C-alpha cells in the first residue's frame, strides 16, 4: 500500500516537474512581436548615419532581463567583427517615465561596449521607426542605406550562445551579404503595451 | 554439561552484518537529511537568483513578475518537494535516494537551462554526483547518471542551446558530456567500494569490542568470574571479576593450580583438589560450592562450574570455568526460608480472623436482606455506599448501578408532580450538612425506568469516632399500596356521597334523640335548605310544627326497634304544596346490637298518584280515537293511489314488512305472493342499486329524522321503474329501533323526463362549445343570473367563482364602451319587450380581447310583463379577423397595378382584378369563366401547359417573361409570376398569375445598351486625355518645386549673408552704447543704429523661418510645455511694448493653471509673442488685450486653446482670407498710423502651429476688435504627439560630458572683438532657457589666426 502510494506520488511528481520544465521551454522559445522594418534607412529616425559604413541598431528595453543575453551576444559579435561598423543602442523610454529610468545595468553595459552610441528613445518613436516591438531587435543597414538584416541575436529568451542572428550579421559584415533579407525571430520583453501601438501607417513612412 | 568445541562464528558474522547494515542505514538517513537541507538551500538560492537576475518582465512601462521567479519558486519547489517529503517522512528508505538523485539531476538540468547552457553550470552535476556518493550506494550514481544522460540526449536533440549553450552542437557532444560523468562515476564507485569495505571491518571490530565489554559487564553484574586452565602449563587465566571474587587485585598473567587451592577454605580444600583432579581426568564435573578465604580473612562461598576441551589425544587440554559468589544468595535463602515459616503462621491466624468477620458480616447481610424496608448508607458526599436488596428491588436498579452515585440525583431528583426537587431542599442532604435526623412522608423516589413511587423515609446521620458526619442511614418504605388504599377509600366515600345525593328518595339518618345526622340532597331540596343547614340539627329545628306528624313516629320506631315499611302518606312540600310519599323507616344498630339511630327513606310518588287518575280518564277517550283512525286509513289508501305513493312499515325486531295497497301496485307484486320480509323486498330492488339501498337502510340506524333514497325496481314482468323511498325509524325507551315507517313514490315518469332534459342539455352544450355560443338568463325578480359553461369560456371567467352575483359583475367582463352599449340594449329590451342584438368586446383576465355578438330576449308572463331576460353570446373574434384579412387581401389585389388572374387547373379564369382590366382591356364580367387562352397568343400557349404540368409535379415555377394579347389585339411584353393555389387540405386546385407590363422596360434596356457602348468609347478618349494632362502637370509641378527650392535656397542664403554683417553692426553698436564717454547726441545716433539693426535682424530671421517652413526643413522639438510658464515668459517679453503703447494686457485662465501642451516651447512662444505684439500694436489707444488659455472641453483628442483678444478696429471679412499670406499686410502701410512689420509673422505662425499639429484662426468684428486663437494638443497623449513630430534628441545624455565648442568666424567685421568684450558683453551669455535646455556653460576665449 505504502509502496504503491510512493510510486504513484513519484509518477505525479515527475509529471508536474516535466510539465514545469516544458512550460519554461515554451516561454523561452516564444517569439516576440515585430513590426514592419523600413527597407531603407529611415531618415527621420533621429540617429545620424555615416554613409561609409554599415549601421547596426539594437533596440532594447532598459529593464528587460532577457536583453542581458542580447548585449552579451552583441559584445561577442563586435569582438568577432573586423569591419567598420556604426553601432547604435536605443533604450526605449516609455512616456511619462523619468529620464534616469533607462539608466539600468543594461544601459551601463551598453556604454562600456566599444564603439557603441547609446541613446534614449523617448516614447519609443525611433524604435517604431525601425518597426521594433520587442526588446533585442537588431537591424543592420548597408552602406547604401539598404536593410540587410533584422531580428534577434539570441536563440531564445535570455539564452546567450550560438545563434543564427549573430551568424547572419557576421556573414553579412564579412562581405558575404545574402541576396535576400535575412531575418530571425526576436526574443525579449515587449517594448510597448499592445494598446499603445499606433496604426502602422503612421510609424512607417 | 557438554564440552565446548568451537565459538559460534556464524552468529558473530550475522551480528557483524547487522552492525554493518545499521551503519549503512545511519548513513542513508544522514545523507537523506543532508540532501533535504541541500534541496532547501538550492530552492531558496534559485529564488534569490531569479529575484536578483530577472525579477520582472516588461511590457513597455508596465511590468509583471518574471516567469523565472515563478519557475524558481514553484518548479524549484516542486522538484524539492518529493525529496523533502520522503526524507522527512521515511528517512533511509531505498526509494528516497533514487528520488533525490533524480531531483538533484533535474535541478542541475534546470540550472543549466536557466544559465543558457553555460559550461560552468555543468559542474553542478559533478558536485551533485559527489554528494550522492555520500550514500555509498553505487545504484544511486547509476540513477543519477541515467537521468542526466537522458537529459543531455533529449535536450541535445530537441533544444541544444538549452543544454550545450550552442545552436548547432556536434552529434557526439552528449557523449563527451556523458563520458565526463562516467569518468566521475568511476572514481566515485571505487571510493564507495573502499568505503564499504572499511565499514565492514569497522563493524567487525566493533562487534568484538562490544562482545568483550558485554561479557565483562555481565560478569560484574552477576558477580561471576571466569577462568581458563591449560593442561599443558597447569596454570589458569583469571578474568578481572575472578580476581575481585578472590579479593585480589586484578593482574595480568596466570595463576597456578596450587595457588588456586591455597585460596580455598582449609575445610574444603581436599574436596576442591578432588574436584579439579576429576575434571582434569574425565573432563566432566558437576557444579559445586567451595568456601574461600580472602586475604582479609573474609570467608566467601563460591559456586563453580566448569567445562572441558579435549586435545588431539583425547586428553583434556583445557578447562573453562566460572566462579560465582553465592555467599549472600545462600544467606538470603536461609533468611527467606525463616521468613516464610513466620509468614505462614501469620496467614493461618489472619484466615481465622477473616472467617469470623465473614460470619458476622453474613449475619448482618442476612438481617439487612430480610428487612422489607429499603436501607441505604449514604456517605458525607451524598453518594450511595450501600443498599440492601429491598432498596434495590424498590428502586428497580442493580446495586452496582447505584453504588457510588449521588443519591439525590439518582433517586430523589424530582417531586411527585415532576417538578425538580432542588438539592439544597433535600432532607437527606440537609441531614448530612447539619447532622440532624429527618423524615419524609410526602416525597417520591424515582426508579430506573423513570417511574416513581411514594415513600416514607427516615434519614439518620452517623458520625465517625472524631465526631465528624460520616454519612447517613436512610430507611425508606414504598407506601404506594397504602396511598392507593387511602385514595380508594376517599373515592368510595365520594361516590357514596354522590349516590346518596342521587337517590330518588329522601333519606335521613337520625340518632336516637331524633337529631339529624346526615341527609341527602333531595331532603335538602324538599326542605328548601342546604344540607349543611340540616345536618347536625334536631329535627324540630329543621322542620315546622306542621310536619310533626310526619316524624312523630320516628322515635317510636327507635324505641321499638322494628322497621316500618312501604306506607304512603302525605307530606308538606317546601313551598307548602302537598306531596305524596312512600316511606320506609328502619332502625340501625351498633356491633353490640343496640339501636343507635334510624334511617328514614321517603320517595315522592305524587306523579304516580296523579297518573293513575289520568289513566282512568283517558281509557274512554282512546276508544273514540280508534274509530277515527280507521276512517283516516281508508282515505289515505285512496290518496296514495292518486299520488302513486305507497306506504310501508318494517318491524325492525323481526324485519317483517307491511305494505299498503299502492306499494303492492308500485312493486307490481301480488299480496298473496309477497312474504312480507325485508329480504324479499330487496329481491325486487334492481341488482345494480341493491347495495346502495342496503347501505342507505344501514346508514339510517340511529338517525332520528327522515331518510330518503332513489333507486330502481326490477319488476317481475321485466320492467324497470324508478322509486323514491322516504322513511323514518322509531325507537323504544331504551333507544332500540323498533320499527321503520316509510313511503314509496313511483318517479319513473319524472326520471324519464329528467333523462330527456339531460341529453338535450348535453347536446346544447356541445353545440354551444362548437359554435362558441353561450346562453344566459337574468331573472329580474330575484336578480339571479345564470351563465352556461360556454359563456364562462368566452369571457374568461373561472367557473369555480360561480355564477355572477349581479349585473355589475357581468358588465365587468367587458370593456368600457361595451358596458355602455350593453346597458343601453338591456334597458331597451326590458322597456320595449323586444329582442336586442349587439356586439361587445369582452376583456378577459389574461388580457386578451374577444369580440362577442350578443342577443337579449325578454321573457314575459301572460300579461306581457317582462319577468327577465335570456339570450346568447357568441365569440366572433376569428370571424372578424377573417373578414378583415379577406377585405385587406381583396383591397391589395384590387389596388395592385399588376394584373392578378386566378384560374383553375383547366385554365378557366376565376378571378380578374382591376389591374388585369387595365392591362388586357377585358372587364371582369366579360372574361370570368372564360379560358385563359383568350389572352395568350397561339405561339405561347405551350408555355401555359408546361407551367401547369410543373405545378402538378410540385415543382416551382421561376419568374419568366412572355407575350400576352390584349382585347384590342396588341401584343404585350409581360413578366409573369405563377403560384399554386391550394385548398385547406393542401390540394392543388388552381393557379394564380401575376402579370406586369414590361414593354417599356424592354425598350429602355435596348436604349441603355446603345448608350453604354457610346459611353465606353467616350471614356477611352477621356482616359487618354487625362494621361496626357497628367504628364504635363507633373512636369509643371516638378518645375514649380525646383523653382520653389531655388527660391527658398536663395532666401536662406541671402538671409544668412545678411545676418553676418548685421551681427557686426549690432555688435559694434552695442559696444558703442556701452561707451560712457559719448554725449547725448552720439548716444542717440547709436540707439538709432541698434534699433534699425534689430529690426532688420528680425526681418531677416522671419524670412529665414518662412523659407525653412516652406522648404520643409524646419524641425521642431515637441515636448510637454508648462502653459503657465510659457504665458508668463511671453508676457514679460511684451511688457515694454505694453507700457510704451499704454495697452492693458489681461491674463485669463478659466480652468486654472498646471496644464501642459505638447509643443516646441520656443516656436510656440514665438507664435504667441507674434499674436500678442500684433494685438498691442494694432489696438486702439488705451485699448485692452485679453490673453485667455484653457483646454477645450470634450475635444478628442484633447486640445488646448490660446486666444488673444484685442479692442482694435477689427478686420473686414473680405480681408480675413489674406491674413495668413506671407508679405500681405492687409494694406496696413496705407493706414494713417505707420506700424512697422514685414507681413511674415502670421504666415510663419500658421506654419509653425501646423507643424506642431495645431490650428490657428481668427474671428473679427469691425469696430469691436479681433480674437486670434491657437490650438495645440494637450500633453495627455505625448506618445501619439511625439510620433507626429519625430524623435526628441536627449540633450541630458550629453550633459554628463563637458563639450568644447569651437566657433570659427571668417568675417573680418567681427575680428575687432576682444576677449574682454566677449566675456563682458551681452553676447557672452546665453538665455537661461537655452542654456538650461542644452546644458551649456560658456567658457570663451578668442584666438586670432
Coordinates of N, CA, C and O in Angstrom, one line a residue, chain A residues 6-78:
Chain A
X6 N 3.8 5.6 -2.8 CA 5.1 6.3 -3.2 C 5.3 6.3 -4.7 O 5.7 7.3 -5.3
X7 N 5.0 5.1 -5.3 CA 5.2 5.0 -6.7 C 4.3 6.0 -7.4 O 4.7 6.7 -8.4
X8 N 3.0 6.1 -7.0 CA 2.1 7.0 -7.6 C 2.5 8.4 -7.4 O 2.5 9.3 -8.3
X9 N 3.0 8.7 -6.1 CA 3.4 10.1 -5.9 C 4.6 10.5 -6.7 O 4.7 11.6 -7.2
X10 N 5.5 9.5 -6.9 CA 6.7 9.8 -7.7 C 6.3 10.1 -9.1 O 6.9 11.0 -9.8
X11 N 5.4 9.3 -9.6 CA 5.0 9.5 -11.0 C 4.3 10.8 -11.2 O 4.6 11.6 -12.1
X12 N 3.5 11.2 -10.2 CA 2.8 12.5 -10.3 C 3.9 13.6 -10.2 O 3.8 14.6 -10.9
X13 N 4.8 13.4 -9.3 CA 5.9 14.4 -9.2 C 6.7 14.6 -10.5 O 7.0 15.7 -10.9
X14 N 7.1 13.5 -11.1 CA 7.8 13.6 -12.4 C 6.9 14.3 -13.4 O 7.4 15.1 -14.2
X15 N 5.6 14.0 -13.4 CA 4.7 14.7 -14.4 C 4.7 16.2 -14.1 O 4.8 17.0 -15.1
X16 N 4.6 16.6 -12.9 CA 4.5 18.0 -12.6 C 5.8 18.7 -12.9 O 5.8 19.7 -13.6
X17 N 6.9 18.1 -12.6 CA 8.2 18.7 -12.9 C 8.4 18.7 -14.4 O 8.9 19.8 -14.9
X18 N 8.1 17.7 -15.0 CA 8.2 17.7 -16.5 C 7.4 18.8 -17.1 O 7.8 19.5 -18.1
X19 N 6.1 18.9 -16.7 CA 5.3 19.9 -17.2 C 5.8 21.3 -17.0 O 5.8 22.2 -17.8
X20 N 6.4 21.5 -15.8 CA 7.0 22.8 -15.4 C 8.2 23.1 -16.3 O 8.3 24.2 -16.9
X21 N 9.0 22.1 -16.6 CA 10.2 22.4 -17.4 C 9.7 22.6 -18.9 O 10.2 23.5 -19.6
X22 N 8.7 21.9 -19.3 CA 8.1 22.1 -20.6 C 7.6 23.5 -20.8 O 7.8 24.2 -21.8
X23 N 6.8 24.0 -19.7 CA 6.3 25.3 -19.8 C 7.4 26.4 -19.9 O 7.3 27.4 -20.6
X24 N 8.5 26.1 -19.1 CA 9.6 27.0 -19.2 C 10.2 27.1 -20.6 O 10.6 28.1 -21.1
X25 N 10.3 25.9 -21.2 CA 10.8 25.8 -22.5 C 9.9 26.6 -23.5 O 10.4 27.3 -24.4
X26 N 8.6 26.4 -23.3 CA 7.7 27.1 -24.2 C 7.9 28.7 -24.1 O 7.9 29.4 -25.0
X27 N 8.0 29.1 -22.8 CA 8.2 30.5 -22.6 C 9.5 31.0 -23.2 O 9.5 32.0 -23.9
X28 N 10.6 30.2 -23.1 CA 11.9 30.7 -23.6 C 11.8 30.8 -25.1 O 12.6 31.6 -25.7
X29 N 11.0 30.0 -25.7 CA 11.0 29.9 -27.2 C 9.9 30.7 -27.8 O 9.6 30.6 -29.0
X30 N 9.2 31.5 -27.0 CA 8.1 32.3 -27.5 C 8.7 33.5 -28.2 O 9.4 34.3 -27.6
X31 N 8.3 33.6 -29.5 CA 8.9 34.7 -30.3 C 8.2 36.0 -30.0 O 6.9 36.0 -29.9
X32 N 8.9 37.1 -29.8 CA 8.3 38.4 -29.6 C 7.7 39.0 -30.9 O 8.0 38.5 -32.0
X33 N 6.9 40.0 -30.8 CA 6.2 40.6 -31.9 C 7.2 41.5 -32.7 O 8.2 42.0 -32.1
X34 N 6.9 41.7 -34.0 CA 7.8 42.6 -34.8 C 6.9 43.4 -35.6 O 5.8 43.0 -36.0
X35 N 7.3 44.6 -35.9 CA 6.6 45.5 -36.9 C 7.3 45.4 -38.2 O 8.1 44.6 -38.5
X36 N 6.9 46.4 -39.0 CA 7.4 46.5 -40.4 C 8.7 47.3 -40.3 O 8.7 48.5 -39.9
X37 N 9.8 46.7 -40.7 CA 11.1 47.5 -40.7 C 11.2 48.1 -42.0 O 11.1 47.4 -43.1
X38 N 11.5 49.4 -42.1 CA 11.7 50.0 -43.4 C 12.9 49.5 -44.2 O 13.9 49.2 -43.6
X39 N 12.7 49.3 -45.4 CA 13.7 48.7 -46.3 C 14.9 49.6 -46.5 O 16.0 49.2 -46.9
X40 N 14.7 50.9 -46.3 CA 15.7 51.9 -46.4 C 15.9 52.6 -45.0 O 15.0 52.6 -44.2
X41 N 17.1 53.1 -44.8 CA 17.4 53.7 -43.5 C 16.4 54.9 -43.3 O 16.3 55.8 -44.2
X42 N 15.6 54.9 -42.2 CA 14.7 56.0 -42.1 C 15.4 57.3 -41.6 O 16.0 57.3 -40.6
X43 N 15.3 58.3 -42.5 CA 16.0 59.5 -42.2 C 15.5 60.2 -41.0 O 16.2 60.9 -40.3
X44 N 14.2 60.0 -40.7 CA 13.7 60.7 -39.5 C 13.8 59.8 -38.2 O 13.0 60.0 -37.3
X45 N 14.7 58.9 -38.2 CA 14.8 58.0 -37.0 C 15.4 58.7 -35.9 O 15.5 58.2 -34.8
X46 N 16.1 59.9 -36.1 CA 16.7 60.6 -35.1 C 18.1 60.1 -34.8 O 18.8 60.6 -33.9
X47 N 18.7 59.2 -35.6 CA 20.0 58.7 -35.5 C 20.8 59.2 -36.7 O 20.4 59.0 -37.8
X48 N 22.0 59.6 -36.4 CA 22.9 60.0 -37.5 C 23.5 58.8 -38.2 O 23.8 57.8 -37.5
X49 N 23.7 58.8 -39.4 CA 24.3 57.6 -40.1 C 25.4 58.1 -40.9 O 25.3 59.1 -41.7
X50 N 26.5 57.4 -40.7 CA 27.7 57.7 -41.5 C 27.7 56.8 -42.8 O 27.5 55.6 -42.7
X51 N 27.8 57.4 -43.9 CA 27.5 56.7 -45.1 C 28.6 55.8 -45.6 O 28.4 55.0 -46.5
X52 N 29.7 55.8 -44.9 CA 30.8 55.0 -45.4 C 30.9 53.6 -44.7 O 31.8 52.9 -44.9
X53 N 29.9 53.4 -43.9 CA 29.9 52.1 -43.2 C 28.5 51.6 -42.9 O 27.6 52.5 -42.8
X54 N 28.4 50.3 -42.7 CA 27.0 49.8 -42.3 C 26.6 50.3 -40.9 O 27.5 50.7 -40.1
X55 N 25.4 50.3 -40.7 CA 24.9 50.8 -39.4 C 24.0 49.7 -38.8 O 23.2 49.1 -39.4
X56 N 24.4 49.4 -37.5 CA 23.7 48.3 -36.8 C 23.0 49.0 -35.6 O 23.6 49.8 -34.9
X57 N 21.7 48.8 -35.5 CA 20.9 49.4 -34.4 C 20.3 48.3 -33.5 O 19.7 47.4 -34.1
X58 N 20.5 48.3 -32.3 CA 19.9 47.4 -31.3 C 18.9 48.2 -30.5 O 19.2 49.2 -29.9
X59 N 17.6 47.8 -30.6 CA 16.6 48.4 -29.8 C 16.3 47.6 -28.6 O 16.0 46.4 -28.7
X60 N 16.4 48.2 -27.4 CA 16.3 47.4 -26.2 C 15.4 48.1 -25.2 O 15.2 49.3 -25.2
X61 N 14.8 47.3 -24.4 CA 14.0 47.7 -23.2 C 15.0 47.8 -22.1 O 15.8 46.8 -21.9
X62 N 15.1 48.9 -21.4 CA 16.2 49.1 -20.5 C 16.1 48.1 -19.3 O 17.1 48.0 -18.5
X63 N 15.0 47.5 -19.1 CA 14.8 46.7 -17.9 C 14.5 45.3 -18.2 O 14.1 44.5 -17.4
X64 N 14.7 44.9 -19.5 CA 14.3 43.5 -19.9 C 15.5 42.6 -19.5 O 16.6 42.8 -20.0
X65 N 15.3 41.6 -18.6 CA 16.3 40.8 -18.2 C 16.9 39.9 -19.4 O 18.0 39.5 -19.4
X66 N 16.0 39.6 -20.4 CA 16.4 38.8 -21.5 C 17.4 39.5 -22.3 O 18.3 38.9 -23.0
X67 N 17.4 40.9 -22.3 CA 18.3 41.7 -23.2 C 19.7 41.6 -22.7 O 20.6 41.9 -23.4
X68 N 19.9 41.1 -21.4 CA 21.3 41.0 -20.9 C 22.0 40.0 -21.8 O 23.2 40.2 -22.2
X69 N 21.4 38.9 -22.2 CA 22.0 38.0 -23.1 C 22.2 38.6 -24.5 O 23.3 38.3 -25.1
X70 N 21.3 39.4 -24.9 CA 21.5 40.1 -26.2 C 22.7 41.0 -26.2 O 23.5 41.0 -27.2
X71 N 22.9 41.8 -25.2 CA 24.0 42.6 -25.1 C 25.3 41.8 -25.0 O 26.3 42.1 -25.6
X72 N 25.3 40.6 -24.4 CA 26.4 39.7 -24.4 C 26.7 39.3 -25.8 O 27.9 39.2 -26.2
X73 N 25.7 38.9 -26.5 CA 25.9 38.4 -27.9 C 26.4 39.6 -28.7 O 27.2 39.4 -29.6
X74 N 25.9 40.8 -28.5 CA 26.4 41.9 -29.2 C 27.9 42.1 -29.0 O 28.7 42.4 -29.8
X75 N 28.3 42.0 -27.7 CA 29.7 42.1 -27.3 C 30.5 41.1 -28.1 O 31.6 41.4 -28.7
X76 N 30.0 39.8 -28.1 CA 30.8 38.8 -28.8 C 30.9 39.2 -30.3 O 31.9 39.0 -31.0
X77 N 29.7 39.6 -30.8 CA 29.7 39.9 -32.3 C 30.7 41.1 -32.6 O 31.4 41.0 -33.6
X78 N 30.7 42.1 -31.7 CA 31.6 43.2 -32.0 C 33.1 42.7 -31.9 O 34.0 43.2 -32.7

